[in-house]
CSV table of C-alpha atoms and ligand atoms in Angstrom, one decimal:
chain,number,residue,atom,x,y,z
A,45,UNK,CA,156.1,-117.4,-80.2
A,46,UNK,CA,157.2,-117.6,-83.8
A,47,UNK,CA,156.0,-119.4,-86.8
A,48,UNK,CA,157.6,-120.4,-90.1
A,49,UNK,CA,158.3,-117.5,-92.3
A,50,UNK,CA,157.1,-117.6,-95.8
A,51,UNK,CA,158.1,-115.0,-98.3
A,52,UNK,CA,161.4,-114.0,-96.9
A,53,UNK,CA,162.6,-112.7,-100.2
A,54,UNK,CA,160.6,-109.8,-101.5
A,55,UNK,CA,161.1,-107.5,-98.5
A,56,UNK,CA,164.8,-107.7,-99.1
A,57,UNK,CA,164.2,-106.1,-102.5
A,58,UNK,CA,162.1,-103.4,-100.9
A,59,UNK,CA,164.9,-102.6,-98.5
A,60,UNK,CA,167.4,-102.5,-101.2
A,61,UNK,CA,165.3,-99.9,-102.9
A,62,UNK,CA,165.1,-97.9,-99.8
A,63,UNK,CA,168.9,-98.0,-99.5
A,64,UNK,CA,169.3,-97.1,-103.1
A,65,UNK,CA,167.2,-94.0,-102.4
A,66,UNK,CA,170.0,-92.9,-100.2
A,67,UNK,CA,168.2,-93.1,-96.9
A,68,UNK,CA,170.5,-95.4,-95.1
A,69,UNK,CA,174.1,-96.3,-95.1
A,70,UNK,CA,177.4,-94.9,-94.2
A,71,UNK,CA,176.8,-93.7,-90.7
A,72,UNK,CA,174.4,-96.3,-89.6
A,73,UNK,CA,177.0,-98.0,-87.5
A,74,UNK,CA,179.7,-96.0,-85.8
A,75,UNK,CA,182.1,-97.5,-83.4
A,76,UNK,CA,181.8,-96.0,-80.0
A,77,UNK,CA,184.7,-97.4,-78.1
A,78,UNK,CA,186.8,-100.4,-78.8
A,79,UNK,CA,187.4,-102.0,-75.6
A,80,UNK,CA,187.5,-105.5,-74.2
A,81,UNK,CA,187.0,-104.2,-70.8
A,82,UNK,CA,183.6,-104.7,-69.1
A,83,UNK,CA,184.2,-101.4,-67.4
A,84,UNK,CA,183.6,-99.7,-70.8
A,85,UNK,CA,180.0,-100.7,-70.6
A,86,UNK,CA,179.5,-99.7,-67.0
A,87,UNK,CA,177.2,-96.8,-66.4
A,88,UNK,CA,178.1,-93.6,-64.7
A,89,UNK,CA,180.6,-94.8,-62.1
A,90,UNK,CA,183.5,-94.1,-64.5
A,91,UNK,CA,182.0,-90.9,-65.8
A,92,UNK,CA,185.0,-88.8,-65.2
A,93,UNK,CA,186.9,-90.8,-67.8
A,94,UNK,CA,184.2,-90.4,-70.5
A,95,UNK,CA,184.8,-88.6,-73.7
A,96,UNK,CA,184.4,-84.8,-73.6
A,97,UNK,CA,181.1,-83.5,-74.7
A,98,UNK,CA,180.4,-80.5,-76.8
A,99,UNK,CA,177.4,-79.2,-74.8
A,100,UNK,CA,175.4,-80.3,-71.9
A,101,UNK,CA,172.5,-82.5,-72.9
A,102,UNK,CA,169.0,-81.9,-71.7
A,103,UNK,CA,168.1,-83.8,-68.6
A,104,UNK,CA,166.8,-87.3,-69.4
A,105,UNK,CA,163.4,-88.4,-68.3
A,106,UNK,CA,163.2,-90.4,-65.1
A,107,UNK,CA,164.3,-93.9,-65.6
A,108,UNK,CA,165.4,-96.9,-63.5
A,109,UNK,CA,168.8,-96.4,-62.0
A,110,UNK,CA,171.3,-99.0,-63.1
A,111,UNK,CA,172.2,-101.5,-60.5
A,112,UNK,CA,174.6,-103.5,-62.6
A,113,UNK,CA,177.5,-104.5,-60.3
A,114,UNK,CA,181.1,-104.5,-61.5
A,115,UNK,CA,182.2,-107.7,-63.1
A,116,UNK,CA,183.8,-110.1,-60.6
A,117,UNK,CA,184.1,-113.0,-62.9
A,118,UNK,CA,187.6,-113.1,-64.5
A,119,UNK,CA,186.5,-115.8,-66.9
A,120,UNK,CA,183.4,-113.9,-68.1
A,121,UNK,CA,182.5,-113.7,-71.7
A,122,UNK,CA,182.3,-109.9,-71.3
A,123,UNK,CA,181.7,-107.3,-74.0
A,124,UNK,CA,184.2,-107.2,-76.8
A,125,UNK,CA,183.0,-104.0,-78.5
A,126,UNK,CA,180.2,-101.5,-78.3
A,127,UNK,CA,178.8,-99.9,-81.4
A,128,UNK,CA,176.4,-97.0,-81.7
A,129,UNK,CA,173.6,-97.2,-84.2
A,130,UNK,CA,172.3,-94.2,-86.1
A,131,UNK,CA,168.9,-95.4,-87.1
A,132,UNK,CA,168.1,-92.6,-89.5
A,133,UNK,CA,166.2,-94.0,-92.5
A,134,UNK,CA,165.6,-97.4,-90.7
A,135,UNK,CA,168.7,-99.5,-91.5
A,136,UNK,CA,168.2,-103.3,-91.5
A,137,UNK,CA,170.4,-105.7,-89.7
A,138,UNK,CA,170.6,-109.5,-90.0
A,139,UNK,CA,171.7,-111.4,-93.0
A,140,UNK,CA,168.5,-113.5,-93.1
A,141,UNK,CA,166.9,-110.4,-94.8
A,142,UNK,CA,169.4,-107.5,-95.0
A,143,UNK,CA,172.8,-108.0,-96.5
A,144,UNK,CA,174.1,-104.4,-96.7
A,145,UNK,CA,175.4,-103.6,-93.2
A,146,UNK,CA,178.0,-106.2,-92.6
A,147,UNK,CA,179.6,-104.6,-89.6
A,148,UNK,CA,180.5,-107.6,-87.4
A,149,UNK,CA,184.0,-108.8,-87.5
A,150,UNK,CA,185.0,-112.5,-87.5
A,151,UNK,CA,184.1,-114.2,-84.3
A,152,UNK,CA,181.7,-111.4,-83.2
A,153,UNK,CA,178.2,-112.1,-82.1
A,154,UNK,CA,175.2,-110.1,-80.9
A,155,UNK,CA,172.8,-111.7,-78.4
A,156,UNK,CA,169.1,-110.9,-79.0
A,157,UNK,CA,166.1,-111.9,-76.9
A,158,UNK,CA,162.4,-111.7,-78.1
A,159,UNK,CA,158.9,-112.0,-76.6
A,160,UNK,CA,159.5,-111.0,-73.0
A,161,UNK,CA,159.3,-109.8,-70.4
A,162,UNK,CA,158.1,-112.9,-68.7
A,163,UNK,CA,158.4,-114.1,-65.1
A,164,UNK,CA,161.1,-116.6,-64.2
A,165,UNK,CA,162.6,-116.9,-67.7
A,166,UNK,CA,163.5,-113.3,-68.3
A,167,UNK,CA,165.1,-112.9,-64.8
A,168,UNK,CA,167.0,-116.1,-65.4
A,169,UNK,CA,168.4,-114.7,-68.6
A,170,UNK,CA,169.3,-111.5,-66.9
A,171,UNK,CA,171.1,-113.4,-64.1
A,172,UNK,CA,173.2,-115.4,-66.7
A,173,UNK,CA,174.1,-112.3,-68.6
A,174,UNK,CA,175.2,-110.6,-65.4
A,175,UNK,CA,177.3,-113.5,-64.4
A,176,UNK,CA,179.0,-113.4,-67.7
A,177,UNK,CA,179.3,-109.6,-67.6
A,178,UNK,CA,177.8,-109.4,-71.0
A,179,UNK,CA,174.8,-107.8,-72.7
A,180,UNK,CA,172.1,-108.2,-75.3
A,181,UNK,CA,169.2,-106.6,-77.1
A,182,UNK,CA,165.7,-107.3,-75.8
A,183,UNK,CA,162.7,-107.1,-78.1
A,184,UNK,CA,159.7,-107.2,-75.8
A,185,UNK,CA,156.1,-107.6,-76.8
A,186,UNK,CA,154.1,-104.5,-75.8
A,187,UNK,CA,151.4,-106.4,-74.0
A,188,UNK,CA,153.9,-108.4,-72.0
A,189,UNK,CA,155.6,-105.1,-71.1
A,190,UNK,CA,152.3,-103.9,-69.6
A,191,UNK,CA,151.8,-107.2,-67.7
A,192,UNK,CA,155.3,-107.2,-66.2
A,193,UNK,CA,156.8,-103.7,-66.2
A,194,UNK,CA,159.0,-104.4,-63.2
A,195,UNK,CA,160.8,-107.1,-65.1
A,196,UNK,CA,161.4,-104.9,-68.1
A,197,UNK,CA,162.7,-102.2,-65.7
A,198,UNK,CA,165.2,-104.8,-64.5
A,199,UNK,CA,166.4,-105.4,-68.1
A,200,UNK,CA,167.0,-101.7,-68.4
A,201,UNK,CA,168.7,-101.4,-65.0
A,202,UNK,CA,171.1,-104.1,-66.1
A,203,UNK,CA,172.2,-101.9,-69.0
A,204,UNK,CA,170.9,-103.9,-71.9
A,205,UNK,CA,169.4,-102.4,-75.1
A,206,UNK,CA,165.7,-102.6,-75.4
A,207,UNK,CA,163.6,-102.2,-78.6
A,208,UNK,CA,160.1,-103.5,-79.5
A,209,UNK,CA,158.4,-106.4,-81.1
A,210,UNK,CA,154.9,-105.1,-81.7
A,211,UNK,CA,152.0,-104.6,-79.3
A,212,UNK,CA,150.5,-108.1,-79.5
A,213,UNK,CA,152.8,-110.2,-81.7
A,214,UNK,CA,150.4,-109.9,-84.6
A,215,UNK,CA,151.7,-111.2,-87.9
A,216,UNK,CA,152.0,-107.9,-89.8
A,217,UNK,CA,151.9,-109.8,-93.1
A,218,UNK,CA,148.3,-110.8,-92.3
A,219,UNK,CA,146.2,-109.5,-95.1
A,220,UNK,CA,143.2,-109.1,-92.8
A,221,UNK,CA,145.0,-106.2,-91.0
A,222,UNK,CA,144.6,-102.8,-92.5
A,223,UNK,CA,147.6,-100.6,-93.0
A,224,UNK,CA,146.5,-98.5,-90.0
A,225,UNK,CA,146.2,-101.6,-87.8
A,226,UNK,CA,149.8,-102.6,-88.7
A,227,UNK,CA,151.1,-99.2,-87.8
A,228,UNK,CA,149.1,-99.4,-84.6
A,229,UNK,CA,150.9,-102.7,-83.7
A,230,UNK,CA,154.2,-101.0,-84.2
A,231,UNK,CA,153.5,-97.7,-82.5
A,232,UNK,CA,151.6,-99.1,-79.6
A,233,UNK,CA,154.3,-101.6,-79.0
A,234,UNK,CA,156.9,-98.9,-78.6
A,235,UNK,CA,154.6,-96.8,-76.4
A,236,UNK,CA,153.9,-99.8,-74.2
A,237,UNK,CA,157.6,-100.4,-73.7
A,238,UNK,CA,158.1,-96.7,-72.9
A,239,UNK,CA,155.3,-96.8,-70.4
A,240,UNK,CA,156.7,-99.9,-68.7
A,241,UNK,CA,160.1,-98.2,-68.5
A,242,UNK,CA,158.6,-95.4,-66.5
A,243,UNK,CA,158.5,-93.0,-69.5
A,244,UNK,CA,162.0,-93.7,-70.7
A,245,UNK,CA,161.8,-94.3,-74.5
A,246,UNK,CA,163.5,-97.5,-75.7
A,247,UNK,CA,165.9,-97.7,-78.6
A,248,UNK,CA,164.5,-97.3,-82.1
A,249,UNK,CA,165.1,-101.1,-82.7
A,250,UNK,CA,162.3,-103.2,-84.0
A,251,UNK,CA,161.9,-106.9,-84.8
A,252,UNK,CA,158.9,-108.2,-86.9
A,253,UNK,CA,157.1,-111.2,-85.4
A,254,UNK,CA,158.3,-114.4,-87.0
A,255,UNK,CA,160.7,-112.3,-89.1
A,256,UNK,CA,157.9,-111.6,-91.6
A,257,UNK,CA,158.6,-108.3,-93.2
A,258,UNK,CA,155.7,-106.7,-95.1
A,259,UNK,CA,157.4,-104.2,-97.6
A,260,UNK,CA,155.1,-101.3,-96.7
A,261,UNK,CA,155.9,-101.6,-93.0
A,262,UNK,CA,159.6,-101.8,-93.8
A,263,UNK,CA,159.2,-98.5,-95.6
A,264,UNK,CA,157.1,-97.1,-92.7
A,265,UNK,CA,159.8,-98.0,-90.2
A,266,UNK,CA,162.3,-96.2,-92.5
A,267,UNK,CA,160.2,-93.1,-92.3
A,268,UNK,CA,160.1,-93.4,-88.5
A,269,UNK,CA,163.9,-93.8,-88.3
A,270,UNK,CA,163.5,-97.2,-86.7
A,271,UNK,CA,166.1,-99.9,-87.3
A,272,UNK,CA,164.9,-103.3,-88.3
A,273,UNK,CA,166.5,-106.4,-86.8
A,274,UNK,CA,166.3,-109.7,-88.6
A,275,UNK,CA,169.0,-112.1,-87.6
A,276,UNK,CA,172.0,-114.1,-88.9
A,277,UNK,CA,171.5,-117.2,-86.8
A,278,UNK,CA,168.1,-118.4,-85.6
A,279,UNK,CA,168.5,-120.6,-82.5
A,280,UNK,CA,165.0,-122.1,-83.1
A,281,UNK,CA,164.7,-122.2,-79.4
A,282,UNK,CA,160.9,-122.0,-79.6
A,283,UNK,CA,160.9,-125.4,-81.2
A,284,UNK,CA,163.5,-127.0,-78.9
A,285,UNK,CA,162.2,-129.5,-76.4
A,286,UNK,CA,165.4,-129.2,-74.3
A,287,UNK,CA,168.2,-126.8,-73.6
A,288,UNK,CA,170.9,-128.9,-75.3
A,289,UNK,CA,169.2,-128.6,-78.6
A,290,UNK,CA,169.5,-124.8,-78.5
A,291,UNK,CA,173.1,-124.9,-77.5
A,292,UNK,CA,173.9,-127.3,-80.4
A,293,UNK,CA,171.9,-125.2,-82.9
A,294,UNK,CA,173.6,-122.0,-82.0
A,295,UNK,CA,177.1,-123.4,-81.9
A,296,UNK,CA,176.7,-125.3,-85.1
A,297,UNK,CA,175.5,-122.2,-86.9
A,298,UNK,CA,177.9,-119.7,-85.4
A,299,UNK,CA,180.8,-122.0,-86.3
A,300,UNK,CA,179.6,-122.2,-89.8
A,301,UNK,CA,179.0,-118.5,-90.2
A,302,UNK,CA,181.9,-117.4,-88.0
A,303,UNK,CA,179.9,-114.5,-86.5
A,304,UNK,CA,176.3,-113.2,-86.4
A,305,UNK,CA,173.3,-111.7,-84.7
A,306,UNK,CA,171.8,-114.6,-82.7
A,307,UNK,CA,168.0,-114.8,-82.3
A,308,UNK,CA,166.7,-116.2,-79.0
A,309,UNK,CA,163.7,-115.8,-76.8
A,310,UNK,CA,163.9,-114.8,-73.1
A,311,UNK,CA,160.2,-115.8,-73.0
A,312,UNK,CA,161.3,-119.5,-73.4
A,313,UNK,CA,162.2,-121.7,-70.5
A,314,UNK,CA,164.7,-123.8,-72.4
A,315,UNK,CA,166.5,-120.7,-73.6
A,316,UNK,CA,167.0,-119.5,-70.0
A,317,UNK,CA,168.3,-123.0,-69.1
A,318,UNK,CA,170.6,-123.2,-72.1
A,319,UNK,CA,172.2,-119.7,-71.7
A,320,UNK,CA,174.8,-120.5,-69.0
A,321,UNK,CA,176.4,-123.3,-71.0
A,322,UNK,CA,175.9,-121.5,-74.3
A,323,UNK,CA,177.8,-118.4,-73.2
A,324,UNK,CA,180.6,-120.5,-71.8
A,325,UNK,CA,180.9,-122.3,-75.2
A,326,UNK,CA,181.0,-119.0,-77.0
A,327,UNK,CA,183.7,-117.8,-74.7
A,328,UNK,CA,185.7,-121.0,-75.2
A,329,UNK,CA,185.2,-120.7,-78.9
A,330,UNK,CA,186.8,-117.3,-78.9
A,331,UNK,CA,183.6,-115.4,-79.7
A,332,UNK,CA,183.2,-111.8,-78.5
A,333,UNK,CA,179.9,-110.1,-77.8
A,334,UNK,CA,179.1,-106.8,-79.5
A,335,UNK,CA,176.8,-104.4,-77.6
A,336,UNK,CA,174.6,-102.4,-80.0
A,337,UNK,CA,173.4,-99.1,-78.6
A,338,UNK,CA,171.1,-96.6,-80.2
A,339,UNK,CA,172.4,-93.1,-80.9
A,340,UNK,CA,169.1,-91.6,-79.8
A,341,UNK,CA,165.9,-93.1,-78.3
A,342,UNK,CA,162.8,-93.8,-80.4
A,343,UNK,CA,160.4,-90.9,-80.8
A,344,UNK,CA,157.0,-92.3,-79.7
A,345,UNK,CA,153.8,-90.7,-80.9
A,346,UNK,CA,151.9,-89.0,-78.1
A,347,UNK,CA,148.5,-90.4,-79.1
A,348,UNK,CA,149.7,-93.9,-78.6
A,349,UNK,CA,151.4,-93.1,-75.3
A,350,UNK,CA,148.0,-91.8,-74.1
A,351,UNK,CA,146.1,-94.8,-75.5
A,352,UNK,CA,148.3,-97.1,-73.5
A,353,UNK,CA,147.5,-95.4,-70.3
A,354,UNK,CA,143.8,-95.4,-71.2
A,355,UNK,CA,143.8,-99.1,-72.1
A,356,UNK,CA,145.5,-100.0,-68.9
A,357,UNK,CA,142.7,-98.5,-66.9
A,358,UNK,CA,140.1,-100.7,-68.5
A,359,UNK,CA,140.7,-103.9,-66.6
A,360,UNK,CA,140.6,-102.1,-63.3
A,361,UNK,CA,136.9,-101.5,-63.9
A,362,UNK,CA,136.2,-105.1,-63.0
A,363,UNK,CA,136.0,-107.6,-65.7
A,364,UNK,CA,135.3,-110.3,-63.1
A,365,UNK,CA,132.1,-112.4,-63.5
A,366,UNK,CA,129.5,-111.7,-60.9
A,367,UNK,CA,129.9,-115.1,-59.4
A,368,UNK,CA,133.5,-114.4,-58.5
A,369,UNK,CA,132.6,-111.1,-56.8
A,370,UNK,CA,129.3,-111.9,-55.0
A,371,UNK,CA,128.7,-115.3,-53.4
A,372,UNK,CA,125.8,-116.3,-51.3
A,373,UNK,CA,127.1,-117.7,-48.1
A,374,UNK,CA,123.8,-118.0,-46.2
A,375,UNK,CA,120.1,-117.6,-47.0
B,222,ZN,ZN1,158.4,-113.2,-81.4
C-alpha cells in the first residue's frame, strides 16, 4: 500500500531546520545494553539481573502479557544490539530523508513492517521472527488495528516495537486535506493502535504513508515528540510478484549500503513468504539486527481515544441492507 514518492527533498530541509533549532540531537539514541544474547531482549524472566532503578515506576496500564519463548535456535539471527530512542523533538531516522542520526554500525540492520495488522501475513511474519529470535518495528494502519486488534496484541506480546502509520493510510501531502485532517490522521492512528493494544500506548514512532513527508506535519510531529521513520533500504515488496524478488532487492541494497533500516510490509503475502530465507541470508552475510525501543510511550490525546471508541460503535448499529436481514420465506 504504497505509491511512488514525489518531492522527497524539501522535507529534508525542513527537518534540518528543526534540528538547527536545537530540538533534536545528542540524546536521541542511547545505547541500552550491548549484548548479542537473545536473553537480553527477553521480558521479565531475567528481571533480577536488570539494571538498578532509581525509583519505582508507576504501575503500567494493562497490556498483553509477553508469551515470547526462550530462543531454542542456536543458528538464529537473534538481536545484536538494543537501542533506546529519546523521541523528544521528533528525531528523523532513515537516510532516504534524514541524514543526521547515523547510529547504525557497519553490518547492522533494523527490520520494519508497515500496513498491518493483517490476517495470515502478519502472523506468518511473527512466526518467522520468533524462529529467528529476532525483532522489528511494526507501523500498523489505525483502521487495520481496529479490524484485527488480536493480531496486533500478538505483535506486542512477542516483544516487538509498535508505532503508527496514520488512521487510514491517507497521503498527508494531499492538498485536499486540511491541516486539521492531517493531524487527525496522525492522532487517530495512534489512538486506534492504543485501543487495539488494550489501552497500552505504542511507541512514539511514526511512518508517513508512501514516505511522503509534508513539512508542516514533520514540524507537528516534532512538537508531539514523535520520531519519524523513513528508511535506508526500501524492499519494494509491495511491487514484487514473488518472494525471491524481495530477497534479492534487500540483499542487493544492504550489501551496497553495508547497513540500514529496511522497509517491508507485514501486510504483503510475498513479504511473509520471503522473510524466512531473507533472515537466513542476513545471518549468513554477517548482519546483526538492532532493536529500537522507545524511552517512553506516545502520549495520545484523550479526545481521539474517545472518538475511536465512539466510531467503533457505529457499525454495530446495523449497516446491513434490509434484504440481508429480512427475507420472505413464505407468503
Ligand atoms: Zn504504508
